[in-house]
């Protein structure tokens, strides 16, 4: 079945540094979604990418979908302590509304 | 505002007990999901339901069953709890946002289950 791998598993950064998490799928995706889970919280939807090579921005967050629609990345510029949490990518396919989640990248920001 | 609620935030059960986890959504969503979340493994799909009385197995259905008698309620059942079912259980329902290709998922607060 479809597998979605995410790296790194953990990342410590100093406040103000940039951060990137990478997501790779074993199969071509119809779309990729990103979720953020704050410590003690539940995953919250951030964004969905659909088109090959698509780039979307949300303030300091930049999301990319690869040309082959098998990988994606989330880049945060100048991290802040409010960025702390676990970021999950989730791959969708054309078989319905199921998502396959990556293992998540836990971001820790030192003030 | 979408609201997905789960019956308990924390639950402690003994091995062999039957455990019911309840999830309710108030947005008339058709699709509902149960995941378990374990460190390093992300969210793994246990079961999902696309309509009342309809269910599909996810990636790890063994040891679990589900029930969807009403559209707003999706229950996860552990017939005989075991220690390896100690985990965080997350329920979600999904909705197609305007302009999006696939439905996005709205999660409940989670139930942290400890099986002794």
Short mmCIF file of C-alpha atoms in Angstrom, two decimals:
data_model
loop_
_atom_site.label_atom_id
_atom_site.label_comp_id
_atom_site.label_asym_id
_atom_site.label_seq_id
_atom_site.Cartn_x
_atom_site.Cartn_y
_atom_site.Cartn_z
CA UNK A 1 0.00 0.00 0.00
CA UNK A 2 0.85 3.64 -0.12
CA UNK A 3 3.57 4.78 2.26
CA UNK A 4 4.47 8.32 3.23
CA UNK A 5 7.81 8.98 4.86
CA UNK A 6 8.70 12.20 6.58
CA UNK A 7 12.10 13.52 7.69
CA UNK A 8 13.49 14.54 10.02
CA UNK A 9 11.61 13.02 12.91
CA UNK A 10 12.78 15.77 15.27
CA UNK A 11 14.35 19.18 14.77
CA UNK A 12 15.68 21.63 17.33
CA UNK A 13 16.25 25.16 16.08
CA UNK A 14 17.17 28.46 17.64
CA UNK A 15 14.44 31.06 17.38
CA UNK A 16 14.94 32.97 14.16
CA UNK A 17 16.48 30.04 12.27
CA UNK A 18 14.74 28.45 9.32
CA UNK A 19 13.21 24.98 9.37
CA UNK A 20 12.28 22.49 6.65
CA UNK A 21 10.49 19.16 6.79
CA UNK A 22 10.37 16.78 3.84
CA UNK A 23 7.74 14.30 2.81
CA UNK A 24 8.12 11.44 0.32
CA UNK A 25 5.48 9.10 -0.99
CA UNK A 26 5.99 5.64 -2.47
CA UNK A 27 3.26 6.38 -5.01
CA UNK A 28 2.07 9.35 -7.03
CA UNK A 29 -0.38 11.46 -5.06
CA UNK A 30 -3.46 13.32 -6.19
CA UNK A 31 -2.88 15.88 -3.49
CA UNK A 32 -0.85 16.49 -0.36
CA UNK A 33 -2.13 18.05 2.81
CA UNK A 34 -0.24 19.47 5.76
CA UNK A 35 -1.40 19.51 9.36
CA UNK A 36 0.06 21.00 12.53
CA UNK A 37 -0.36 19.52 15.98
CA UNK A 38 0.55 21.73 18.91
CA UNK A 39 1.85 19.98 22.06
CA UNK A 40 -1.12 18.44 23.82
CA UNK A 41 -3.40 19.31 20.94
CA UNK A 42 -4.85 17.64 17.90
CA UNK A 43 -3.83 17.94 14.24
CA UNK A 44 -5.18 21.02 12.51
CA UNK A 45 -5.37 21.37 8.74
CA UNK A 46 -2.97 23.91 7.25
CA UNK A 47 -3.08 23.58 3.49
CA UNK A 48 -3.71 21.34 0.49
CA UNK A 49 -1.55 21.19 -2.67
CA UNK A 50 -2.86 19.65 -5.84
CA UNK A 51 -0.85 20.70 -8.87
CA UNK A 52 2.54 19.41 -9.93
CA UNK A 53 5.23 21.89 -8.84
CA UNK A 54 2.73 23.95 -6.87
CA UNK A 55 4.02 26.41 -4.27
CA UNK A 56 1.79 28.02 -1.68
CA UNK A 57 2.65 30.46 1.08
CA UNK A 58 1.07 31.26 4.39
CA UNK A 59 3.01 34.11 6.01
CA UNK A 60 6.36 32.54 7.00
CA UNK A 61 5.35 29.05 5.81
CA UNK A 62 6.11 27.89 2.26
CA UNK A 63 4.68 24.64 0.98
CA UNK A 64 5.87 22.88 -2.18
CA UNK A 65 4.55 19.92 -4.12
CA UNK A 66 7.09 18.13 -6.28
CA UNK A 67 6.94 17.92 -10.04
CA UNK A 68 6.32 14.17 -9.91
CA UNK A 69 3.67 14.62 -7.18
CA UNK A 70 5.51 12.19 -4.94
CA UNK A 71 7.20 14.59 -2.57
CA UNK A 72 6.52 17.77 -0.70
CA UNK A 73 8.20 20.13 1.70
CA UNK A 74 7.25 22.68 4.31
CA UNK A 75 9.68 25.50 4.99
CA UNK A 76 9.35 27.94 7.87
CA UNK A 77 11.35 31.14 7.67
CA UNK A 78 12.63 32.72 10.87
CA UNK A 79 10.98 30.33 13.32
CA UNK A 80 9.15 31.63 16.36
CA UNK A 81 8.27 29.84 19.58
CA UNK A 82 4.67 29.71 18.37
CA UNK A 83 5.80 27.39 15.57
CA UNK A 84 6.50 24.62 18.08
CA UNK A 85 4.61 21.43 17.34
CA UNK A 86 4.52 18.40 15.10
CA UNK A 87 3.99 18.90 11.40
CA UNK A 88 2.38 16.09 9.44
CA UNK A 89 2.09 15.65 5.73
CA UNK A 90 -0.74 13.48 4.44
CA UNK A 91 -1.00 12.08 0.96
CA UNK A 92 -4.28 11.67 -0.83
CA UNK A 93 -4.99 9.49 -3.82
CA UNK A 94 -7.82 9.17 -6.26
CA UNK A 95 -9.32 6.19 -4.42
CA UNK A 96 -11.51 8.24 -2.15
CA UNK A 97 -11.17 10.44 0.88
CA UNK A 98 -8.56 8.51 2.77
CA UNK A 99 -5.28 10.14 3.66
CA UNK A 100 -1.99 8.43 4.44
CA UNK A 101 -0.12 10.38 7.08
CA UNK A 102 3.62 10.68 7.40
CA UNK A 103 5.27 10.06 10.75
CA UNK A 104 5.49 13.77 11.48
CA UNK A 105 8.34 16.12 12.25
CA UNK A 106 8.46 17.48 15.74
CA UNK A 107 9.79 21.03 15.79
CA UNK A 108 11.26 22.49 18.95
CA UNK A 109 12.30 26.15 19.04
CA UNK A 110 14.73 27.49 21.60
CA UNK A 111 14.03 31.11 22.55
CA UNK B 1 -17.11 26.17 13.19
CA UNK B 2 -16.60 22.43 12.89
CA UNK B 3 -16.71 20.60 16.15
CA UNK B 4 -15.57 17.05 16.68
CA UNK B 5 -15.86 15.79 20.22
CA UNK B 6 -14.63 12.62 21.85
CA UNK B 7 -16.20 11.08 24.92
CA UNK B 8 -13.10 11.00 27.10
CA UNK B 9 -9.73 12.74 27.16
CA UNK B 10 -8.12 10.08 29.34
CA UNK B 11 -9.10 6.48 29.96
CA UNK B 12 -7.53 3.70 31.99
CA UNK B 13 -8.69 0.14 31.38
CA UNK B 14 -7.55 -3.34 32.27
CA UNK B 15 -6.44 -6.04 29.87
CA UNK B 16 -9.42 -7.96 28.55
CA UNK B 17 -11.95 -5.21 29.14
CA UNK B 18 -14.27 -4.07 26.39
CA UNK B 19 -13.64 -0.42 25.60
CA UNK B 20 -15.91 2.04 23.78
CA UNK B 21 -14.57 5.29 22.38
CA UNK B 22 -17.22 7.68 21.12
CA UNK B 23 -16.87 10.44 18.57
CA UNK B 24 -19.49 12.98 17.61
CA UNK B 25 -19.40 15.66 14.90
CA UNK B 26 -21.94 18.39 14.50
CA UNK B 27 -21.41 19.34 10.86
CA UNK B 28 -23.33 16.63 9.03
CA UNK B 29 -20.11 15.22 7.55
CA UNK B 30 -20.44 11.93 5.76
CA UNK B 31 -16.90 10.65 6.29
CA UNK B 32 -15.53 9.84 9.70
CA UNK B 33 -12.23 8.24 10.71
CA UNK B 34 -10.49 6.63 13.65
CA UNK B 35 -6.71 6.84 13.97
CA UNK B 36 -4.22 5.89 16.59
CA UNK B 37 -1.17 8.03 17.14
CA UNK B 38 2.09 6.59 18.46
CA UNK B 39 5.47 8.31 18.69
CA UNK B 40 7.42 8.05 15.45
CA UNK B 41 4.57 6.29 13.65
CA UNK B 42 2.38 9.27 12.92
CA UNK B 43 -1.33 8.70 12.53
CA UNK B 44 -2.38 5.25 11.43
CA UNK B 45 -5.88 4.69 10.14
CA UNK B 46 -7.86 2.03 11.98
CA UNK B 47 -11.27 2.31 10.32
CA UNK B 48 -13.29 4.83 8.45
CA UNK B 49 -16.93 5.22 7.56
CA UNK B 50 -18.41 6.98 4.55
CA UNK B 51 -22.04 6.66 5.54
CA UNK B 52 -24.35 5.37 8.23
CA UNK B 53 -23.80 1.65 8.78
CA UNK B 54 -20.94 1.66 6.25
CA UNK B 55 -17.36 1.01 7.28
CA UNK B 56 -14.04 0.25 5.70
CA UNK B 57 -10.89 -1.17 7.24
CA UNK B 58 -7.89 1.07 7.41
CA UNK B 59 -4.28 0.04 7.81
CA UNK B 60 -4.47 -1.49 11.28
CA UNK B 61 -8.01 -2.78 11.97
CA UNK B 62 -6.98 -5.88 13.94
CA UNK B 63 -8.34 -5.88 17.47
CA UNK B 64 -10.84 -3.09 16.73
CA UNK B 65 -14.35 -2.78 15.45
CA UNK B 66 -16.52 0.25 14.73
CA UNK B 67 -20.15 1.24 14.70
CA UNK B 68 -21.92 4.03 12.84
CA UNK B 69 -25.63 3.91 13.62
CA UNK B 70 -26.15 7.65 13.22
CA UNK B 71 -24.44 10.05 10.87
CA UNK B 72 -23.00 12.21 13.61
CA UNK B 73 -21.60 9.41 15.76
CA UNK B 74 -18.75 7.02 15.07
CA UNK B 75 -17.73 4.56 17.78
CA UNK B 76 -14.50 2.62 18.10
CA UNK B 77 -14.68 -0.62 20.05
CA UNK B 78 -11.84 -2.60 21.54
CA UNK B 79 -13.44 -6.00 22.10
CA UNK B 80 -10.75 -7.18 24.52
CA UNK B 81 -8.23 -4.49 25.33
CA UNK B 82 -4.57 -5.40 25.30
CA UNK B 83 -1.53 -3.49 26.51
CA UNK B 84 -0.35 -2.87 22.94
CA UNK B 85 -3.50 -0.86 22.37
CA UNK B 86 -2.26 1.79 24.79
CA UNK B 87 -2.18 4.85 22.58
CA UNK B 88 -3.69 8.19 21.68
CA UNK B 89 -6.88 7.70 19.65
CA UNK B 90 -7.98 10.47 17.34
CA UNK B 91 -11.31 10.74 15.62
CA UNK B 92 -11.80 12.90 12.54
CA UNK B 93 -14.53 13.87 10.15
CA UNK B 94 -13.91 15.32 6.73
CA UNK B 95 -15.35 18.02 4.58
CA UNK B 96 -14.68 19.36 1.11
CA UNK B 97 -13.55 22.95 1.34
CA UNK B 98 -14.56 25.17 -1.55
CA UNK B 99 -11.98 24.92 -4.32
CA UNK B 100 -10.14 21.94 -2.87
CA UNK B 101 -9.73 18.57 -4.59
CA UNK B 102 -10.00 16.30 -1.60
CA UNK B 103 -11.74 16.60 1.71
CA UNK B 104 -9.75 17.92 4.64
CA UNK B 105 -9.99 16.33 8.03
CA UNK B 106 -11.11 17.88 11.28
CA UNK B 107 -9.85 16.14 14.36
CA UNK B 108 -11.28 15.70 17.79
CA UNK B 109 -9.18 16.39 20.90
CA UNK B 110 -8.10 12.76 21.22
CA UNK B 111 -8.50 10.08 23.87
CA UNK B 112 -5.37 8.90 25.61
CA UNK B 113 -6.00 5.26 26.50
CA UNK B 114 -3.86 3.33 28.95
CA UNK B 115 -4.39 -0.43 29.14
CA UNK B 116 -2.92 -2.04 32.23
#
